[in-house]
mmCIF file with all atom_site columns, C-alpha atoms in Angstrom:
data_model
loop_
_atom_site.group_PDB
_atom_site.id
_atom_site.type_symbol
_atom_site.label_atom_id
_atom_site.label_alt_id
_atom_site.label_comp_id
_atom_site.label_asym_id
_atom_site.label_entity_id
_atom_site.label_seq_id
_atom_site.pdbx_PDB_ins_code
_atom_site.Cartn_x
_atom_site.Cartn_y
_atom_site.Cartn_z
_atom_site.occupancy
_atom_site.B_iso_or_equiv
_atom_site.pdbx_formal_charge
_atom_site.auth_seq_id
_atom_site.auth_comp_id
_atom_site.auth_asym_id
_atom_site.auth_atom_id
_atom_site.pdbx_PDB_model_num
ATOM 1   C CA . UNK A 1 1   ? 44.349  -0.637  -55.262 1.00 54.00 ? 75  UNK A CA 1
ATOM 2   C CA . UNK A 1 2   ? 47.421  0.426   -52.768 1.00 54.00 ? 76  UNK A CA 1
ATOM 3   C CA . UNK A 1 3   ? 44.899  -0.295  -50.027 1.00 57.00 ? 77  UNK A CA 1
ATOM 4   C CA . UNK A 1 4   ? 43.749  -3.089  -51.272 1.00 49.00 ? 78  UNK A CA 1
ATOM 5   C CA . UNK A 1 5   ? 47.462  -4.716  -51.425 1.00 50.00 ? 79  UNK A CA 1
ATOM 6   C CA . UNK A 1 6   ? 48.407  -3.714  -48.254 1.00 50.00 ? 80  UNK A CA 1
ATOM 7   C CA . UNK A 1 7   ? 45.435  -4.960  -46.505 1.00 48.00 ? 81  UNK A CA 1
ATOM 8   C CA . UNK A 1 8   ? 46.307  -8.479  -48.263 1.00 49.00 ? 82  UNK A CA 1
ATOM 9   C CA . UNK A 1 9   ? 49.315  -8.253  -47.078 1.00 51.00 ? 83  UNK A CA 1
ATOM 10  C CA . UNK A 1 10  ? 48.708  -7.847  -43.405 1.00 52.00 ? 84  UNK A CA 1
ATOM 11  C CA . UNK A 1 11  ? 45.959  -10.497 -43.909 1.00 48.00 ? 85  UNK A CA 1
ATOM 12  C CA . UNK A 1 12  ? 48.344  -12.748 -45.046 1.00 49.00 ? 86  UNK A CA 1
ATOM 13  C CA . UNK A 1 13  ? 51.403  -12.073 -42.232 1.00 52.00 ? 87  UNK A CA 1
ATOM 14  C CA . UNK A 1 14  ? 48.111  -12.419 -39.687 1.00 46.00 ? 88  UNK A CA 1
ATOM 15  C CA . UNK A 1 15  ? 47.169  -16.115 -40.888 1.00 47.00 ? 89  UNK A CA 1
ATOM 16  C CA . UNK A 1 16  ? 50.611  -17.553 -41.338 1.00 46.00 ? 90  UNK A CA 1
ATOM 17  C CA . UNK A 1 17  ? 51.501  -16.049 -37.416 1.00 49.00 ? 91  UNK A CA 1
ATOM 18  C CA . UNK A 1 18  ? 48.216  -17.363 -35.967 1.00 51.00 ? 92  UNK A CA 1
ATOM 19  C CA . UNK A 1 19  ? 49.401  -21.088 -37.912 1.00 67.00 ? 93  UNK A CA 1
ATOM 20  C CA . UNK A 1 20  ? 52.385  -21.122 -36.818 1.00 80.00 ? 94  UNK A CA 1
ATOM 21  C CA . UNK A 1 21  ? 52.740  -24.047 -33.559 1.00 93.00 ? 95  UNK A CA 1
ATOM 22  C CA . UNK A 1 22  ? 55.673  -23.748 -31.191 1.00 94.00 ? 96  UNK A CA 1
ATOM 23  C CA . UNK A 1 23  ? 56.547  -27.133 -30.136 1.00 92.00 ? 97  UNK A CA 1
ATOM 24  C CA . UNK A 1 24  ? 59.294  -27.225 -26.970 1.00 95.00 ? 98  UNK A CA 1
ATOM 25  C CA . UNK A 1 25  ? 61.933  -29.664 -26.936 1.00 96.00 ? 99  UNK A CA 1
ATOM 26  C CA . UNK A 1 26  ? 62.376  -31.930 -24.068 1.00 97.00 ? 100 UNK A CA 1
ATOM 27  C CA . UNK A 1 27  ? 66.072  -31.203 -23.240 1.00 97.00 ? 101 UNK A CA 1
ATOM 28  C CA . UNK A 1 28  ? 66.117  -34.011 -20.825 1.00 96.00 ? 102 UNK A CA 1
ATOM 29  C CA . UNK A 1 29  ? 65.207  -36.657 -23.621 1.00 97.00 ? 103 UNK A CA 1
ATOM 30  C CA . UNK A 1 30  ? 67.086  -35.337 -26.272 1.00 97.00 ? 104 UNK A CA 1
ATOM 31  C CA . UNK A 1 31  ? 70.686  -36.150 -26.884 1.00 97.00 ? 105 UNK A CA 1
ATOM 32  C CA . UNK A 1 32  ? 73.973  -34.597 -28.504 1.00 97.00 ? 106 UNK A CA 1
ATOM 33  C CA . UNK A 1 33  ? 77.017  -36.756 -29.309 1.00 98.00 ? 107 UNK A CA 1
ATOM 34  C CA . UNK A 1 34  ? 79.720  -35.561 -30.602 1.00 97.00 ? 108 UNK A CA 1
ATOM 35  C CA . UNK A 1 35  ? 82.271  -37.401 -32.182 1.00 96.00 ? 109 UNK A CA 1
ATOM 36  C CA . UNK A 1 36  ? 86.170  -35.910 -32.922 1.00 91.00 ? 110 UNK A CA 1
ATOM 37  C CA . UNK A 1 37  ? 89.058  -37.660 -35.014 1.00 88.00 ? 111 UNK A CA 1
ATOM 38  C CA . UNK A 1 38  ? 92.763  -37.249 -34.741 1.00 81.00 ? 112 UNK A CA 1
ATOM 39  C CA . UNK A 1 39  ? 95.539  -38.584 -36.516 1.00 79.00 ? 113 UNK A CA 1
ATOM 40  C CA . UNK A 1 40  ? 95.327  -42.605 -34.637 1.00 81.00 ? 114 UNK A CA 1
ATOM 41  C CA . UNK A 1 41  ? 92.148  -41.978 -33.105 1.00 89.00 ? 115 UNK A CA 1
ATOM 42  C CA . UNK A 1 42  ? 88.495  -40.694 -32.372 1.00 92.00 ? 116 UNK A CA 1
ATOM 43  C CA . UNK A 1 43  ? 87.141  -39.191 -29.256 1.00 91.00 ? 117 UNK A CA 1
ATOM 44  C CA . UNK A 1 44  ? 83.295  -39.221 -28.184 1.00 96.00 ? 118 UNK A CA 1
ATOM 45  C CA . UNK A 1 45  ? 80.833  -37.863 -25.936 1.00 97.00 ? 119 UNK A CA 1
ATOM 46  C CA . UNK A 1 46  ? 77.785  -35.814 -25.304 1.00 98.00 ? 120 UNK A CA 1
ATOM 47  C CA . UNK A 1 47  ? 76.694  -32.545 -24.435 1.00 98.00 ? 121 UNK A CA 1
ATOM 48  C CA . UNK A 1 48  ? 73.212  -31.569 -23.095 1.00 98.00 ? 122 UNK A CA 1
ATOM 49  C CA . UNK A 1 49  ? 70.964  -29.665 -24.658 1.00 97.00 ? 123 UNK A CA 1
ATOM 50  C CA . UNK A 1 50  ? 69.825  -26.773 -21.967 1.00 97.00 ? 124 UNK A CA 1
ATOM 51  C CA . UNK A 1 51  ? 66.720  -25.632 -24.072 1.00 97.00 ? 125 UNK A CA 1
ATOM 52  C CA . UNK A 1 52  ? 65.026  -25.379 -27.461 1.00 97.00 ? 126 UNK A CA 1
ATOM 53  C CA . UNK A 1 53  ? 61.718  -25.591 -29.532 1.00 97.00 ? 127 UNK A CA 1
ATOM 54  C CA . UNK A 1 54  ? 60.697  -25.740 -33.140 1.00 95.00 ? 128 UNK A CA 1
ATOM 55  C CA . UNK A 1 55  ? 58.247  -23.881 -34.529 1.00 96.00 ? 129 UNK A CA 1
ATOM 56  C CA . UNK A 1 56  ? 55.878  -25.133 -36.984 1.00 94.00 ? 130 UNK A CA 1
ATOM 57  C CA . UNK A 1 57  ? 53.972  -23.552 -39.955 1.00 94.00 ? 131 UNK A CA 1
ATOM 58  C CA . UNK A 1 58  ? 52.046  -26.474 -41.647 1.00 90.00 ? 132 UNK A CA 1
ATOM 59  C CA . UNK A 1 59  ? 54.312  -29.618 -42.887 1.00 90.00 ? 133 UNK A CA 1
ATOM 60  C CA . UNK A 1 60  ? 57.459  -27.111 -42.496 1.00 94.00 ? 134 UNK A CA 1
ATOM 61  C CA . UNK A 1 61  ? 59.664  -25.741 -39.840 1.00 94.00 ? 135 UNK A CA 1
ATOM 62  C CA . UNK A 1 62  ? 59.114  -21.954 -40.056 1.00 94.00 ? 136 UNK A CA 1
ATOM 63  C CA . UNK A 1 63  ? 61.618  -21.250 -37.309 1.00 96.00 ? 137 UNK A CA 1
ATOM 64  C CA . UNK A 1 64  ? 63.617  -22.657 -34.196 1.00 97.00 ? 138 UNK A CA 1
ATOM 65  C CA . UNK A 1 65  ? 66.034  -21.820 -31.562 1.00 98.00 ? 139 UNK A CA 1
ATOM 66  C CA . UNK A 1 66  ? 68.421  -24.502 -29.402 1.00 97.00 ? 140 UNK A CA 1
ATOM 67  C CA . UNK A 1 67  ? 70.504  -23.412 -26.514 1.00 98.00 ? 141 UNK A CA 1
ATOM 68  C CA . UNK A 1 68  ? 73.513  -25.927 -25.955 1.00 98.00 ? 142 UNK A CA 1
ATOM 69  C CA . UNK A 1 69  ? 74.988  -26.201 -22.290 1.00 98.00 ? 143 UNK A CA 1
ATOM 70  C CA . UNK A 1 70  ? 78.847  -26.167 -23.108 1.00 97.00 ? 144 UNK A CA 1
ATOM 71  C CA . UNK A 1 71  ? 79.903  -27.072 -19.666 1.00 97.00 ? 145 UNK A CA 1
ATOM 72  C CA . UNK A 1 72  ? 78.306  -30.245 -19.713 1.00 98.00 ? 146 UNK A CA 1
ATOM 73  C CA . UNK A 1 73  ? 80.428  -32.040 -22.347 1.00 97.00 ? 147 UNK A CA 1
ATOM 74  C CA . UNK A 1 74  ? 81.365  -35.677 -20.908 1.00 97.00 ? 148 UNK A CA 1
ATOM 75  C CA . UNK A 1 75  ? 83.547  -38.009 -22.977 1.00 96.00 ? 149 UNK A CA 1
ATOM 76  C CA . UNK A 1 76  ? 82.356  -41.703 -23.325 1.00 97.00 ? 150 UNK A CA 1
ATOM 77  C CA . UNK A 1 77  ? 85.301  -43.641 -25.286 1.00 96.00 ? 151 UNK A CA 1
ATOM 78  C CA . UNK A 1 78  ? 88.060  -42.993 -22.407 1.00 94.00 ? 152 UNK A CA 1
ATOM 79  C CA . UNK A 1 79  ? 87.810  -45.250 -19.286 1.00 96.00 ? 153 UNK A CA 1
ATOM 80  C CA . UNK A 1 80  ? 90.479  -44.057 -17.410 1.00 96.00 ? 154 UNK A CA 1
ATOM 81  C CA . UNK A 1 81  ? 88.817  -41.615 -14.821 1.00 96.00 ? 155 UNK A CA 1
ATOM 82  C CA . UNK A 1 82  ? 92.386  -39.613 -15.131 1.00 97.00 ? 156 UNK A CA 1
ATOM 83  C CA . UNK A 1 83  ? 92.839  -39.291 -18.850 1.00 94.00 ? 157 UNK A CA 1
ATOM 84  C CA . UNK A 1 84  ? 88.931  -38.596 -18.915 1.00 96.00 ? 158 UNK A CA 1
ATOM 85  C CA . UNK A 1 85  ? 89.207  -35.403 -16.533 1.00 96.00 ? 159 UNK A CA 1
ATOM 86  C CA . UNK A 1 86  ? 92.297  -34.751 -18.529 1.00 95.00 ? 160 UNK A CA 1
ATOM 87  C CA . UNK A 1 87  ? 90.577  -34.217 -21.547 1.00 91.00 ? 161 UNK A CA 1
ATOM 88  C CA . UNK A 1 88  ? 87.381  -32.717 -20.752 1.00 95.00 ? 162 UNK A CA 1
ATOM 89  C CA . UNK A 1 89  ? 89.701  -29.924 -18.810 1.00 95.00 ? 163 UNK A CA 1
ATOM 90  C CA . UNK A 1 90  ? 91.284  -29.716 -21.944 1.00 89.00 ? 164 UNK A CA 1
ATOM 91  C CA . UNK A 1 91  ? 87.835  -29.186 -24.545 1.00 94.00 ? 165 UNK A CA 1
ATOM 92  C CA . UNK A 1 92  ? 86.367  -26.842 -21.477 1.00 96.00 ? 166 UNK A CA 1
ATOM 93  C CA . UNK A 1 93  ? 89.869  -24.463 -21.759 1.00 93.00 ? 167 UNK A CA 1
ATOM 94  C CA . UNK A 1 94  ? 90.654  -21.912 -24.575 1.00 91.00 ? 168 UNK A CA 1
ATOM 95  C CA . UNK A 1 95  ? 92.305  -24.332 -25.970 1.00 87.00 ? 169 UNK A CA 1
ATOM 96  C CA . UNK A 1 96  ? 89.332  -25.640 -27.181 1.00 89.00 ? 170 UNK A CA 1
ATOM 97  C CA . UNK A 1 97  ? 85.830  -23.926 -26.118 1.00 94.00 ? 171 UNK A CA 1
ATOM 98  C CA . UNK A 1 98  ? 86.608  -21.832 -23.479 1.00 95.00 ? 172 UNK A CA 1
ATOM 99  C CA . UNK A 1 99  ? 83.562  -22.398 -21.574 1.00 96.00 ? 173 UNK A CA 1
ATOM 100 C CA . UNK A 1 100 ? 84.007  -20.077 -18.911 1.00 97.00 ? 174 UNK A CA 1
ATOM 101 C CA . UNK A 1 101 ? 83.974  -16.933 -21.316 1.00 98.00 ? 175 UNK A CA 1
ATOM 102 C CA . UNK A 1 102 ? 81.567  -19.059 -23.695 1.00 98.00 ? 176 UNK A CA 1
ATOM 103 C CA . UNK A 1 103 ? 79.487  -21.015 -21.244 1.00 98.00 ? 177 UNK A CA 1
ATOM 104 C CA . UNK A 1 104 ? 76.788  -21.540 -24.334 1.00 98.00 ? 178 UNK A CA 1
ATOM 105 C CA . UNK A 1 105 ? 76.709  -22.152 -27.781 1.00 98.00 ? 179 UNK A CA 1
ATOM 106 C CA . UNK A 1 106 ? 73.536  -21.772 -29.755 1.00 98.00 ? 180 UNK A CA 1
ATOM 107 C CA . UNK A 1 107 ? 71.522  -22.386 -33.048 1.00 97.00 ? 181 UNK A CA 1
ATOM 108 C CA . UNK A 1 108 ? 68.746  -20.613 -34.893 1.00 98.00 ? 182 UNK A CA 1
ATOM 109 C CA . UNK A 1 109 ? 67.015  -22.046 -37.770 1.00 97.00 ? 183 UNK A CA 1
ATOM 110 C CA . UNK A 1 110 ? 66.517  -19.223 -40.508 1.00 97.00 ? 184 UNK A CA 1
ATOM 111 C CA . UNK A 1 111 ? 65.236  -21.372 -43.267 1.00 96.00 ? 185 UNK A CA 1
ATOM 112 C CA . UNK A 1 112 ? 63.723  -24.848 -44.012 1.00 96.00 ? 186 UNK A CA 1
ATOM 113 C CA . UNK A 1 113 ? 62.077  -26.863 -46.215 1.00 94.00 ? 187 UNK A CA 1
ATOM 114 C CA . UNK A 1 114 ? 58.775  -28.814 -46.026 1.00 94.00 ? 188 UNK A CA 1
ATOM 115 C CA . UNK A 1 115 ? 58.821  -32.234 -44.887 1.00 95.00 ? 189 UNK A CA 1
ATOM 116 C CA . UNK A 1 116 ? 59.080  -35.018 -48.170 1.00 95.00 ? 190 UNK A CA 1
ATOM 117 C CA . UNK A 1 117 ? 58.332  -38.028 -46.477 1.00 91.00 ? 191 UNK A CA 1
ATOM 118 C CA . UNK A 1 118 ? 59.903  -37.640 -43.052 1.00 95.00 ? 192 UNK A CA 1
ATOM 119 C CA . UNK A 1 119 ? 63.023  -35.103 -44.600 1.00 97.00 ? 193 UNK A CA 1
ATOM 120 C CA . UNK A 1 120 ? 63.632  -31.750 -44.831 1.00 97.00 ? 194 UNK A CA 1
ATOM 121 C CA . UNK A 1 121 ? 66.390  -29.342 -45.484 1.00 97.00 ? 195 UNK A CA 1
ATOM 122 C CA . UNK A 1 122 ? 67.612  -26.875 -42.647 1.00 97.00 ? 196 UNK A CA 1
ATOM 123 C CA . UNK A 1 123 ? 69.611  -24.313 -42.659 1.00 98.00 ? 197 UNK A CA 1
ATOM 124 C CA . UNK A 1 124 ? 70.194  -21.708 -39.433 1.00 97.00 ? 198 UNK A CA 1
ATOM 125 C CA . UNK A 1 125 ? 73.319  -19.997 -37.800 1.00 98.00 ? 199 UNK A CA 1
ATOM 126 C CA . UNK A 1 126 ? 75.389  -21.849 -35.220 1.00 97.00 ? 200 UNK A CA 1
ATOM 127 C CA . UNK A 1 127 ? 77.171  -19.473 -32.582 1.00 98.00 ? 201 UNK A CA 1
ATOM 128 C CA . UNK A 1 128 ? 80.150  -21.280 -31.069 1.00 97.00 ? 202 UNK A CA 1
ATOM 129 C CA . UNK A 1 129 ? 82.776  -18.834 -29.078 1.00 96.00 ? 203 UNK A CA 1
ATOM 130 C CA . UNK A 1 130 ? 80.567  -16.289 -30.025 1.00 97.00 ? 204 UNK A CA 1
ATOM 131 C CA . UNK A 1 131 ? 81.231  -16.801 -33.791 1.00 97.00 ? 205 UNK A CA 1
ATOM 132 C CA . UNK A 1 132 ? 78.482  -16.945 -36.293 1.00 98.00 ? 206 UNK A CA 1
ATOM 133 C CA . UNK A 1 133 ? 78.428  -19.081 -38.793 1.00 97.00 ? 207 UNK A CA 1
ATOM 134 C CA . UNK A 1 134 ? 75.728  -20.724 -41.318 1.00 97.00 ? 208 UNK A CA 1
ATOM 135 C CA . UNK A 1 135 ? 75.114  -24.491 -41.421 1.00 97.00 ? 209 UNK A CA 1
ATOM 136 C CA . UNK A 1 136 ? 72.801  -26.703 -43.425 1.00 97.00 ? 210 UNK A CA 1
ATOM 137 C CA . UNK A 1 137 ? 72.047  -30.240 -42.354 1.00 97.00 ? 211 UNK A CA 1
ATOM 138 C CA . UNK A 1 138 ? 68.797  -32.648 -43.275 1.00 98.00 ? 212 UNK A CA 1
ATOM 139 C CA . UNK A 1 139 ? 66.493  -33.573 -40.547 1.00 97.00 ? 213 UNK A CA 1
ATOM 140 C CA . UNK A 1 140 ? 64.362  -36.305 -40.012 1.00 97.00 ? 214 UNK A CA 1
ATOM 141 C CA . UNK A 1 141 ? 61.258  -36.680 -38.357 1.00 96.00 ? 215 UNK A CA 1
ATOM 142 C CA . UNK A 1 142 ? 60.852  -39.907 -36.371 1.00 95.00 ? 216 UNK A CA 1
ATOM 143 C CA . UNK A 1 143 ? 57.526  -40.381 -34.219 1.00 90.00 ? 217 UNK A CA 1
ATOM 144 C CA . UNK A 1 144 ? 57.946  -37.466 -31.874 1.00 90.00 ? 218 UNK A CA 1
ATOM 145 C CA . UNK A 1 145 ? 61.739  -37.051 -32.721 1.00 95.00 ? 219 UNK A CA 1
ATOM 146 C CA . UNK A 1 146 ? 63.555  -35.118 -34.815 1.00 96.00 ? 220 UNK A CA 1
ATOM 147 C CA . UNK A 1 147 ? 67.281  -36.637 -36.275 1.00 97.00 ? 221 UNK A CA 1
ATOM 148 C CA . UNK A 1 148 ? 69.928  -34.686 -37.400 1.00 97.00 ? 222 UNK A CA 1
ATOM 149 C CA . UNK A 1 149 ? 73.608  -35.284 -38.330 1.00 97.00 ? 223 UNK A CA 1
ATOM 150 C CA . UNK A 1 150 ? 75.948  -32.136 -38.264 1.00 96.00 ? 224 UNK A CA 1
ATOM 151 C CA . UNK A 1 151 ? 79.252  -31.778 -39.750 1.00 96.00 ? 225 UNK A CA 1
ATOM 152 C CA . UNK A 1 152 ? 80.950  -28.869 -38.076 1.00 94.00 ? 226 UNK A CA 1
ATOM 153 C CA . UNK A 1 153 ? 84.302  -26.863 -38.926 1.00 92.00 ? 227 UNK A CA 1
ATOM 154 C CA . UNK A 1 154 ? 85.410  -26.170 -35.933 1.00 91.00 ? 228 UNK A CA 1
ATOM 155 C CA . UNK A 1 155 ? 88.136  -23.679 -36.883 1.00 89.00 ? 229 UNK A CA 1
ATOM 156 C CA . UNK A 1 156 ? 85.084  -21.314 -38.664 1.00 92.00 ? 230 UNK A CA 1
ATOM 157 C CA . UNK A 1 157 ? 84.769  -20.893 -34.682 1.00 93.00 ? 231 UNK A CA 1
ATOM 158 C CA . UNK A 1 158 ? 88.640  -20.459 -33.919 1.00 87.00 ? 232 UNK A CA 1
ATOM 159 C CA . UNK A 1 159 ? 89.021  -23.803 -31.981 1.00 83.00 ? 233 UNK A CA 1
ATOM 160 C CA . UNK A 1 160 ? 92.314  -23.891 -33.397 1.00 74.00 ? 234 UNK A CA 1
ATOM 161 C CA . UNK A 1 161 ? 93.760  -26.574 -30.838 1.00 62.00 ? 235 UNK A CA 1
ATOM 162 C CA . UNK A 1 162 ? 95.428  -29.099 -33.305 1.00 59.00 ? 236 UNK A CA 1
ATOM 163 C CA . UNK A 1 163 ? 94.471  -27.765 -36.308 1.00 56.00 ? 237 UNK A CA 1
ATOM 164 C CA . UNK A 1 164 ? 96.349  -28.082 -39.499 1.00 62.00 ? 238 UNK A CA 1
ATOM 165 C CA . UNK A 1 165 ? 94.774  -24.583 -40.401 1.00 57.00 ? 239 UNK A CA 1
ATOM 166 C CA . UNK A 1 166 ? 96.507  -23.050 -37.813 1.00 58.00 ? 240 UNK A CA 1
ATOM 167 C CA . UNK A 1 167 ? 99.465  -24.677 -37.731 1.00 53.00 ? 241 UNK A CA 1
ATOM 168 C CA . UNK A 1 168 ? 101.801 -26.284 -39.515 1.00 64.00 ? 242 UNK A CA 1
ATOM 169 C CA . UNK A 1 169 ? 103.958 -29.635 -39.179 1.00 66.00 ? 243 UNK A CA 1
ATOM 170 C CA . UNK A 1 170 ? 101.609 -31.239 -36.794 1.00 53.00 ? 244 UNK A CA 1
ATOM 171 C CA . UNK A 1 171 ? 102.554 -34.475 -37.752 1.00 56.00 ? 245 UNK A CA 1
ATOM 172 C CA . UNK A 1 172 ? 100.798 -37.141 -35.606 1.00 56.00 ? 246 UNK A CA 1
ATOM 173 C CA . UNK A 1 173 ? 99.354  -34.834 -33.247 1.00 59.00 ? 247 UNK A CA 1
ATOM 174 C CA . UNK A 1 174 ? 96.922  -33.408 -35.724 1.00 67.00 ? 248 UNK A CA 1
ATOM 175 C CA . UNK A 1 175 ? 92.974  -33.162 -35.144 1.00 66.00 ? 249 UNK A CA 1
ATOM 176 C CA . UNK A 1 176 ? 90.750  -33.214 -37.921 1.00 74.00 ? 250 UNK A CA 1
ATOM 177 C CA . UNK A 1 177 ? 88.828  -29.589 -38.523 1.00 82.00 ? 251 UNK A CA 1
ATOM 178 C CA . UNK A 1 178 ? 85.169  -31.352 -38.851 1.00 82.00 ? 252 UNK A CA 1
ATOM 179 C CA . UNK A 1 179 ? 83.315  -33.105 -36.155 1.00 91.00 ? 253 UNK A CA 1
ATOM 180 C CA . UNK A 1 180 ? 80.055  -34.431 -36.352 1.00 96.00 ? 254 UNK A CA 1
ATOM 181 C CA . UNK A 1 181 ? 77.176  -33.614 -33.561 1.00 97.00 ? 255 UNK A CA 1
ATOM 182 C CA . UNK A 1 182 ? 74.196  -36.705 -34.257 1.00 98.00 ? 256 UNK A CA 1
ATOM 183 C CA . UNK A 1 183 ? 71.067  -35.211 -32.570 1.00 97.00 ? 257 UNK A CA 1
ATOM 184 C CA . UNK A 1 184 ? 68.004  -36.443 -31.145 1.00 97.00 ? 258 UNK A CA 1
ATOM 185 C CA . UNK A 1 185 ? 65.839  -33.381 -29.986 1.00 96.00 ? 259 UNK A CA 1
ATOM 186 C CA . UNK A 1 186 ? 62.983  -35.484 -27.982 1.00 95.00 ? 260 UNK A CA 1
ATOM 187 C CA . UNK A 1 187 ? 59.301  -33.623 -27.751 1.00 88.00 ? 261 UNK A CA 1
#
């Protein structure tokens, strides 16, 4: 019977890996924006995605992994070429990212749901300064897109810059914690 179950087993771990379909991401076609509030205002931009694919086990995504080119953050919302170079100096520093220790961040999906409709649940593990942290987000599947809204806490990742969890009597100069990344990974 021991024999029996084990053979099942392997059976089983044999189908679902010879089902499963890796489907690359089109980093060129996809987009990141990322969108920061302070006390008076909000900052956005994009970063590019430097490579990624999902990987597919019937109507559910059975695993993925996104690499995320930190030295290619641009901000859109400030026209002054000056105060633009300003700030992106700033986000690329320690202050912020420090992407010349950190030159990537990353995710990896370690759980999701199946697709209801065009939804499902994700959850994975974000690496941002080399800090891990799990996320959850809902994803939707658009044609031969895939949306996703992410609300991230950037001090979990000790971007402490501005933060009211680091520091205290901030006044106006405080930056919100969260920030939202709205993606568009593009097949």
């Amino acid at each position: 019977m021991k024999k029996v179950t084990v053979a099942a087993a392997i059976v089983l771990m044999s189908i679902s890996v010879v089902c499963a379909q890796k489907k690359h991401i089109n980093a060129e076609a996809s987009k990141i924006v990322w969108t920061a509030k302070k006390v008076g205002g909000t900052h956005t931009g994009e970063i590019k995605l430097k490579n990624g694919y999902l990987e597919f086990t019937g109507n559910r995504i059975a695993g993925g992994e996104f690499v995320i080119d930190m030295n290619s953050i641009t901000n859109t919302d400030l026209k002054d070429a000056e105060y633009n170079q300003k700030l992106l100096g700033h986000l690329k520093s320690d202050d912020f990212f420090g992407v010349a220790k950190f030159p990537t961040s990353s995710f990896v999906i370690t759980h999701a749901s199946s697709f209801k409709g065009n939804k499902a649940h994700v959850e994975g593990e974000l690496t941002i300064k080399g800090i891990t942290e799990s996320i959850s987000f809902e994803i939707e599947n658009k044609g031969n897109a895939y949306l996703a809204s992410l609300e991230i806490d950037r001090s979990k990742f000790d971007v402490r810059y501005g933060s009211k969890s680091f520091f205290n009597d901030l006044g106006d100069k405080a930056i919100n914690d969260m920030f939202t990344l709205d993606v568009k990974l593009s097949q």
